[in-house]
Short mmCIF file of C-alpha atoms and ligand atoms in Angstrom, two decimals:
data_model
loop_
_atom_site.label_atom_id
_atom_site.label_comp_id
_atom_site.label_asym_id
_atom_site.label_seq_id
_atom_site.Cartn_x
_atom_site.Cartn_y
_atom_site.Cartn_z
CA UNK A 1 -4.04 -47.09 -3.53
CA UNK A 2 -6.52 -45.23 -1.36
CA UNK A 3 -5.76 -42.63 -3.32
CA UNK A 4 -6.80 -44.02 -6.58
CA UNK A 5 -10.51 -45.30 -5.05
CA UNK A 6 -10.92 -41.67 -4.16
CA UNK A 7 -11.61 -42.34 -0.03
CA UNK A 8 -9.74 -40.26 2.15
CA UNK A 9 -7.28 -41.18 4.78
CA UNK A 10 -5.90 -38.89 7.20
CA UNK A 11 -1.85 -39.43 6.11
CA UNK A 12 -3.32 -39.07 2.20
CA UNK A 13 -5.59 -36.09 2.91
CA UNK A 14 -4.07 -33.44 0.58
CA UNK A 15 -3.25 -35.75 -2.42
CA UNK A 16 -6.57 -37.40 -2.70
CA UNK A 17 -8.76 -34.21 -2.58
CA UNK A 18 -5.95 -33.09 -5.11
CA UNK A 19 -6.42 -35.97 -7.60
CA UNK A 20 -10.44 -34.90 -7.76
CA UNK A 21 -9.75 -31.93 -9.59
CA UNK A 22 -7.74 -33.99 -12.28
CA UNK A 23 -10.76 -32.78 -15.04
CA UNK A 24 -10.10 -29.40 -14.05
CA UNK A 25 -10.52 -27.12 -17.44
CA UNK A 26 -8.49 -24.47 -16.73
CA UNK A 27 -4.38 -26.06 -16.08
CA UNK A 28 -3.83 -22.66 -13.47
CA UNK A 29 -6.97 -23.28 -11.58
CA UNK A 30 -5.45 -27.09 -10.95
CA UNK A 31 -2.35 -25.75 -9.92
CA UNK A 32 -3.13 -23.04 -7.65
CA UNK A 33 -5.64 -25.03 -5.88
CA UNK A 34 -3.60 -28.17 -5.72
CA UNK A 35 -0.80 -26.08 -4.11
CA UNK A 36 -3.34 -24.19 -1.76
CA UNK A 37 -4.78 -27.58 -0.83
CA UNK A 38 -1.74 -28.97 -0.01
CA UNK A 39 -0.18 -26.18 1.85
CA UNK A 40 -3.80 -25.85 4.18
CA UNK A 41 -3.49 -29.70 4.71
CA UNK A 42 -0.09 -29.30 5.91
CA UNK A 43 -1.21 -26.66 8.25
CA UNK A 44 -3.85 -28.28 9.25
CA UNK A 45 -1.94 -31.02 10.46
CA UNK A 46 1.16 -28.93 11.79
CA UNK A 47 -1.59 -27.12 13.78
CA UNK A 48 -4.11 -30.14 14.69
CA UNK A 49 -7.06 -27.56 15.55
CA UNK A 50 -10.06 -28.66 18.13
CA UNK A 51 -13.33 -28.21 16.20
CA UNK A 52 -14.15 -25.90 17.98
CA UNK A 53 -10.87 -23.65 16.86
CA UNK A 54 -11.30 -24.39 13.24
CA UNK A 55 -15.25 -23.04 13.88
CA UNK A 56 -13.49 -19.99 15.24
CA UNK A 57 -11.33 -19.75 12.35
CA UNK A 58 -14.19 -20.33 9.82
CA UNK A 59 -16.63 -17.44 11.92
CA UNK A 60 -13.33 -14.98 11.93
CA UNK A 61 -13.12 -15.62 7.73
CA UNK A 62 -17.55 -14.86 7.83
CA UNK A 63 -16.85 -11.57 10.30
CA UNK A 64 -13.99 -10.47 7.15
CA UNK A 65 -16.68 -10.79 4.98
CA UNK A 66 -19.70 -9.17 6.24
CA UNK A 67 -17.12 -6.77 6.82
CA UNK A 68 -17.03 -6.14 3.17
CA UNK A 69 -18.88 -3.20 1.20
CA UNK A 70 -18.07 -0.96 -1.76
CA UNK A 71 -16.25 1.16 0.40
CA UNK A 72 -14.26 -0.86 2.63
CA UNK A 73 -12.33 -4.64 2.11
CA UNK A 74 -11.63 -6.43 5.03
CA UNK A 75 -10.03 -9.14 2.94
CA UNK A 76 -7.11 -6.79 1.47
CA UNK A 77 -6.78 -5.52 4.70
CA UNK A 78 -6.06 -9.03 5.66
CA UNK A 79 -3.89 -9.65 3.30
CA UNK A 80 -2.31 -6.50 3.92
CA UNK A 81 -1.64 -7.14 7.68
CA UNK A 82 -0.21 -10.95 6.58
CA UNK A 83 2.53 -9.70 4.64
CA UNK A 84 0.72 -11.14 1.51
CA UNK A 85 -0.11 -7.54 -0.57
CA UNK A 86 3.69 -6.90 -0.29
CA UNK A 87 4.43 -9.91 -1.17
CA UNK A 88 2.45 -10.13 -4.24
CA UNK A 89 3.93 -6.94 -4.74
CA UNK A 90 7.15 -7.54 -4.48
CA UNK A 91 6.59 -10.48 -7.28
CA UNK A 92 5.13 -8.64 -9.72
CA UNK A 93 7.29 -5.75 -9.51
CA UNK A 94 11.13 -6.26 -9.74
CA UNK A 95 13.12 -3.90 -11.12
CA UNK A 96 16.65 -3.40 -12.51
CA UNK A 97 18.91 -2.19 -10.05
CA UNK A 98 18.85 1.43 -10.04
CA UNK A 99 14.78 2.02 -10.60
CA UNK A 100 12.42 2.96 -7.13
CA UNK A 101 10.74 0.36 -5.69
CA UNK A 102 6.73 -0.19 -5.34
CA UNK A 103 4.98 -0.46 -2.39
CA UNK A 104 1.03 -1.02 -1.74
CA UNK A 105 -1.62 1.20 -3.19
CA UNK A 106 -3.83 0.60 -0.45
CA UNK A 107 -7.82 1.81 -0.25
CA UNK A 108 -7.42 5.40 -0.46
CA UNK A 109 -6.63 6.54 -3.72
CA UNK A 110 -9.42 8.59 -5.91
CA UNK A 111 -8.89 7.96 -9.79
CA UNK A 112 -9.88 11.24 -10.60
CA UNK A 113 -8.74 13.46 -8.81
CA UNK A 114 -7.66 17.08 -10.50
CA UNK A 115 -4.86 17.91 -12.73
CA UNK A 116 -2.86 21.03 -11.16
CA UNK A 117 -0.46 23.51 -12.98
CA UNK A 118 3.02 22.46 -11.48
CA UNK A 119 3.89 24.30 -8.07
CA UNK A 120 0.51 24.31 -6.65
CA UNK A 121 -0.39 23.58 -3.18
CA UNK A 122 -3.09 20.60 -2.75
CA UNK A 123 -3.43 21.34 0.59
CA UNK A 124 -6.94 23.49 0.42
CA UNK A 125 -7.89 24.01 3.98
CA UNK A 126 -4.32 25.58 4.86
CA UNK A 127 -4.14 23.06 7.75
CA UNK A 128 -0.93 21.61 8.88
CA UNK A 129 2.76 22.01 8.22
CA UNK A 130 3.79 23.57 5.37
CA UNK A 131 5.66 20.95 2.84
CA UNK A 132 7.73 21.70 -0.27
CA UNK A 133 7.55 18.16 -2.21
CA UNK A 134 9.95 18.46 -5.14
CA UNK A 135 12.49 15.97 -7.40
CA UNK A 136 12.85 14.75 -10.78
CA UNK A 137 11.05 11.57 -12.44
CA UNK A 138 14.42 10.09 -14.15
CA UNK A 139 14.90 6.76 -16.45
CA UNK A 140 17.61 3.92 -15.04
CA UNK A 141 20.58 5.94 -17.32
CA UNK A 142 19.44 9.12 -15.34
CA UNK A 143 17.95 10.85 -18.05
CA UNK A 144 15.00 13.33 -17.59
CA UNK A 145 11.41 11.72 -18.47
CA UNK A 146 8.83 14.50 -20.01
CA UNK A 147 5.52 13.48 -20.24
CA UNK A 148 5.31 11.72 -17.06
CA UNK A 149 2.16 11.63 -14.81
CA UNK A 150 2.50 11.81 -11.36
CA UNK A 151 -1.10 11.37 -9.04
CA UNK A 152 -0.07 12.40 -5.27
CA UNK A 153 -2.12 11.63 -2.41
CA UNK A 154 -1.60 12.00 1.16
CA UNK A 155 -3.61 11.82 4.84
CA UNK A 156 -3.77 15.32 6.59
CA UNK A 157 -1.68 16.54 9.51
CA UNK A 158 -4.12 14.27 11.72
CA UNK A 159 -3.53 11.18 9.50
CA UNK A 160 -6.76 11.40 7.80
CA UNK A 161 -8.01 11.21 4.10
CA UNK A 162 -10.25 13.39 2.60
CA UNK A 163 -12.09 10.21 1.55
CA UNK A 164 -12.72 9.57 5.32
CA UNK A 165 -13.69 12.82 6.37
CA UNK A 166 -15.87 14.25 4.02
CA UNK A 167 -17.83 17.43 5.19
CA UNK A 168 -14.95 17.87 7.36
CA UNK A 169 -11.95 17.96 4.51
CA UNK A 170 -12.42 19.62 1.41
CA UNK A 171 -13.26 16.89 -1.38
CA UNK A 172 -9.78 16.44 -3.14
CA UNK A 173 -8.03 17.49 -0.35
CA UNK A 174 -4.12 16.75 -0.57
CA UNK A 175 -4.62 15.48 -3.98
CA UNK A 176 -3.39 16.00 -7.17
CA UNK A 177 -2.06 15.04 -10.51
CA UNK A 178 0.87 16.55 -12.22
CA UNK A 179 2.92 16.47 -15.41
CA UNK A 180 6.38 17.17 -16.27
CA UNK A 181 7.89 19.24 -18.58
CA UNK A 182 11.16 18.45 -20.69
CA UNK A 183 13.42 18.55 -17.26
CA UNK A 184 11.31 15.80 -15.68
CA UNK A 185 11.01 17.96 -12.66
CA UNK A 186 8.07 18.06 -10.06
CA UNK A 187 7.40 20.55 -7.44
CA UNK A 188 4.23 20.46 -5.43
CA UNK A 189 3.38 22.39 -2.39
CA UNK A 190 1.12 19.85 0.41
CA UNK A 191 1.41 19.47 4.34
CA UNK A 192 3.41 17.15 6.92
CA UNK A 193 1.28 13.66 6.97
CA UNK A 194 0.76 12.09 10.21
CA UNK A 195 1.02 8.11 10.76
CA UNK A 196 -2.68 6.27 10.85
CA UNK A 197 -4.08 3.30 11.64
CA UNK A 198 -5.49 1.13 8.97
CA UNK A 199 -9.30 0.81 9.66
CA UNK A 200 -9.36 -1.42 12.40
CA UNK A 201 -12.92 -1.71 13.96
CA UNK A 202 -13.27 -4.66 12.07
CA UNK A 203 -11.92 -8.23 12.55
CA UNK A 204 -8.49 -7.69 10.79
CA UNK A 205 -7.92 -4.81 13.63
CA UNK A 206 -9.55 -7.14 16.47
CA UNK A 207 -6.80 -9.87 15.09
CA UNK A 208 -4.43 -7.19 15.48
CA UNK A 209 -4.93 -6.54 18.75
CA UNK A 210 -5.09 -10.12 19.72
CA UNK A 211 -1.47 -10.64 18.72
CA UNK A 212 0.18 -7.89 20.01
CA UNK A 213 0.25 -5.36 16.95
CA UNK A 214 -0.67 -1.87 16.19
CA UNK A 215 -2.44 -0.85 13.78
CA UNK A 216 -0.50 2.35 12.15
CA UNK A 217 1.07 3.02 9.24
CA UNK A 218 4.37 5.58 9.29
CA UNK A 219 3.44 8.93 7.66
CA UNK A 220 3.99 8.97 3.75
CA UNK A 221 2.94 10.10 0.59
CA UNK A 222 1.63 8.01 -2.20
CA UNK A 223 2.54 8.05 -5.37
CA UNK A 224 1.53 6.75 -8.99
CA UNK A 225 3.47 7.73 -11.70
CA UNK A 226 3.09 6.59 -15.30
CA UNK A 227 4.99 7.40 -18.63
CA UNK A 228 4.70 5.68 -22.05
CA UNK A 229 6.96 3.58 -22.95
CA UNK A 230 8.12 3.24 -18.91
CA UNK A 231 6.67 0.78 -16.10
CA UNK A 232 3.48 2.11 -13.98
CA UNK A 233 5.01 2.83 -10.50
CA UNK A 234 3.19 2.90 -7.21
CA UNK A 235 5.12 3.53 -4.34
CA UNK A 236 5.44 5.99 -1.14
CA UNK A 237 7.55 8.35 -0.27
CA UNK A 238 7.81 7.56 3.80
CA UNK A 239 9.51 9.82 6.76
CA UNK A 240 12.42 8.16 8.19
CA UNK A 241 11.53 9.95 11.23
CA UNK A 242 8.19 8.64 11.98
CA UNK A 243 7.76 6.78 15.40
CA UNK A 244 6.06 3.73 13.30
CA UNK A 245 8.97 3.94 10.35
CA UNK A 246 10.21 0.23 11.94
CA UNK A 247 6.57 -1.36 12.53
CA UNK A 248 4.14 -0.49 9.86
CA UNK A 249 1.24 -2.80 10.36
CA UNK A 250 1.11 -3.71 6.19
CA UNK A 251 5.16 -3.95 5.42
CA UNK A 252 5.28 -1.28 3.37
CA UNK A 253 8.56 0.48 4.08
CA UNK A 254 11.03 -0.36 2.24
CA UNK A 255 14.71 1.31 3.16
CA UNK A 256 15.33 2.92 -0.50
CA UNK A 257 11.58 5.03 -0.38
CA UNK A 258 12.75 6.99 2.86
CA UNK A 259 13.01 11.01 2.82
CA UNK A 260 14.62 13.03 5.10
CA UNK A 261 11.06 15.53 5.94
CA UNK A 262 13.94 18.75 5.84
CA UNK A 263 13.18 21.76 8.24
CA UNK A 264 13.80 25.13 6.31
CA UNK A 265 13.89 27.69 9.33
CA UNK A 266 15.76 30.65 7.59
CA UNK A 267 12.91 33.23 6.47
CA UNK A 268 14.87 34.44 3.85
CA UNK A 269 15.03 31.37 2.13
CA UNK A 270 11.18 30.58 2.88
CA UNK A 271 10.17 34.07 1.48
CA UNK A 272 12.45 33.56 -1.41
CA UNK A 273 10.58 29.90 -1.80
CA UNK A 274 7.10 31.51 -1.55
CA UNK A 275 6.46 30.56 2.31
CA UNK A 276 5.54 32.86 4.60
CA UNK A 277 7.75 31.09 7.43
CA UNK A 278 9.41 27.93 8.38
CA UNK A 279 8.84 24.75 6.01
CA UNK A 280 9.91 21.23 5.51
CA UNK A 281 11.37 20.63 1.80
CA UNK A 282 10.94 16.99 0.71
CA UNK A 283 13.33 16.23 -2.38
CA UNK A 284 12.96 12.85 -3.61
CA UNK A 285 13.35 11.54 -6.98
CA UNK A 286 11.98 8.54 -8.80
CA UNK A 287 13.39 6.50 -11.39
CA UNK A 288 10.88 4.31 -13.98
CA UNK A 289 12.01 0.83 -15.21
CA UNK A 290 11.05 -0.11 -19.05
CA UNK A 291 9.24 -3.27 -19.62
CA UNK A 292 11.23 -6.45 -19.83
CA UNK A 293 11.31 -7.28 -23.56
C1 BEZ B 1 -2.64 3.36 2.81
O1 BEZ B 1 -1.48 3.66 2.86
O2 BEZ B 1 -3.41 4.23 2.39
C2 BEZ B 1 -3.11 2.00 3.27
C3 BEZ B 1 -2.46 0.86 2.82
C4 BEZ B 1 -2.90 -0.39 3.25
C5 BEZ B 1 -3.97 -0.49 4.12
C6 BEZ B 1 -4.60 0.66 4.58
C7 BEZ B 1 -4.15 1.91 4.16
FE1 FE B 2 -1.71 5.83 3.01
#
């Protein structure tokens, strides 16, 4: 009844705001934002905030945004730290059993970064750990995929990007876009990444601290690879080994993208690889799902 006569009642809340937007043009629009209204009702009245909490609440949502540039997103990060990137992720990416999962893309990626013969080393300032990154980019019945584009990133041996250090890094350091030949194979020369924390001098990292949580993410590589005809991937390749591999503050491991980082300590075989000494060898391979039909 109230309802109808459009006044609002505290027990009615959601549904009349909710019958408002009945004119709504756009059918998704009215969905979404009838489900978002009732599920912030609900809260609302699970919760029962003082005004003065819900001001808190709205000033912590103003902080996120003043936060916001061209360079930096507070609001990804927040939805990154809620679970919600991975989550939207994880919807709009399921595979057939058998293909490598996604993960986040997160802010650091360049879009054009350099194409390199196959076998170079993007590590240009020699700094760090010497890494052999090699595998093959397969198809779900294991054949080889030619063709395929693979853009590599990765944060230095003191968990930085080139992107946040510039002057200091090289531009397009630990960057790089390869292709494969008939064999599908890759084979890249870069350094050991260290874990880093997501930037956190903002609210999302204040939030953070507020509720117990770090702010790092476990060391990894990123990864984009794309071949026609195949889904886009964008995943990580993460070290199992990593003190943060258990509590990475955007949810991004996932059990299946974890690489054993592999010392190589016999100089024969490093000379015989091209290293001058001892190296880790990283041998993952990825496998591309077609679209659904
Ligand atoms: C990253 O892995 O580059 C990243 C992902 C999410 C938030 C911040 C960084
Ligand atoms: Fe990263």
């Amino acid at each position: 009844m109230t309802t109808e006569q459009g006044f609002f009642t505290e027990a009615d809340s959601a549904e009349v705001v909710i019958s408002r937007n009945a004119n709504a043009q756009d059918e998704r629009l009215k969905q979404v934002m009838a489900v978002i209204t009732r599920k912030l009702h609900e809260a609302v009245k699970e919760i029962e905030p003082t005004e003065e909490e819900w001001f808190r609440a709205i000033m912590f949502l103003t902080d996120t945004g003043h936060m916001c540039n061209d360079w930096r997103q507070e609001f990804i990060l927040l939805s990154d730290v809620l679970g919600v990137s991975m989550l939207v992720d994880a919807i709009n990416n399921r595979k057939p059993s058998g293909a490598s999962e996604s993960t986040v893309l997160g802010p650091f990626h360049v879009a054009d970064a350099p194409e390199l013969p196959m076998g170079a080393n993007i590590c240009l300032d020699q700094k760090g750990e010497p890494m052999r990154v090699h595998g093959r980019i397969l198809d779900t019945d294991g054949n080889p995929i030619a063709g395929a584009k693979i853009d590599v990133w990765q944060a230095n041996d003191e968990g930085f990007y080139d992107v946040q250090q510039k002057g200091i890094q090289p531009d397009f350091n630990l960057r790089g876009v390869f292709r494969t030949g008939a064999d599908g194979s890759y084979h890249f020369r870069g350094v050991k990444p260290k874990f880093y924390p997501i930037p956190d001098d903002g609210p999302v990292g204040k939030l953070l601290a507020q509720l117990g949580r770090h702010p790092y993410r476990p060391a990894h590589l990123h990864y984009i690879i794309e071949a026609p005809g195949y889904d886009r991937l964008v995943t990580h390749i993460f070290d199992p080994d990593d003190p943060y591999i258990r509590s990475d503050a955007v949810f991004g491991v996932k059990q299946s993208l974890m690489a054993k980082f592999q010392p190589v300590t016999d100089l024969q075989f490093a000379k015989a690889a091209g290293f001058e000494g001892p190296f880790l060898d990283l041998d993952f391979d990825f496998v591309l799902s077609r679209p659904k039909t």
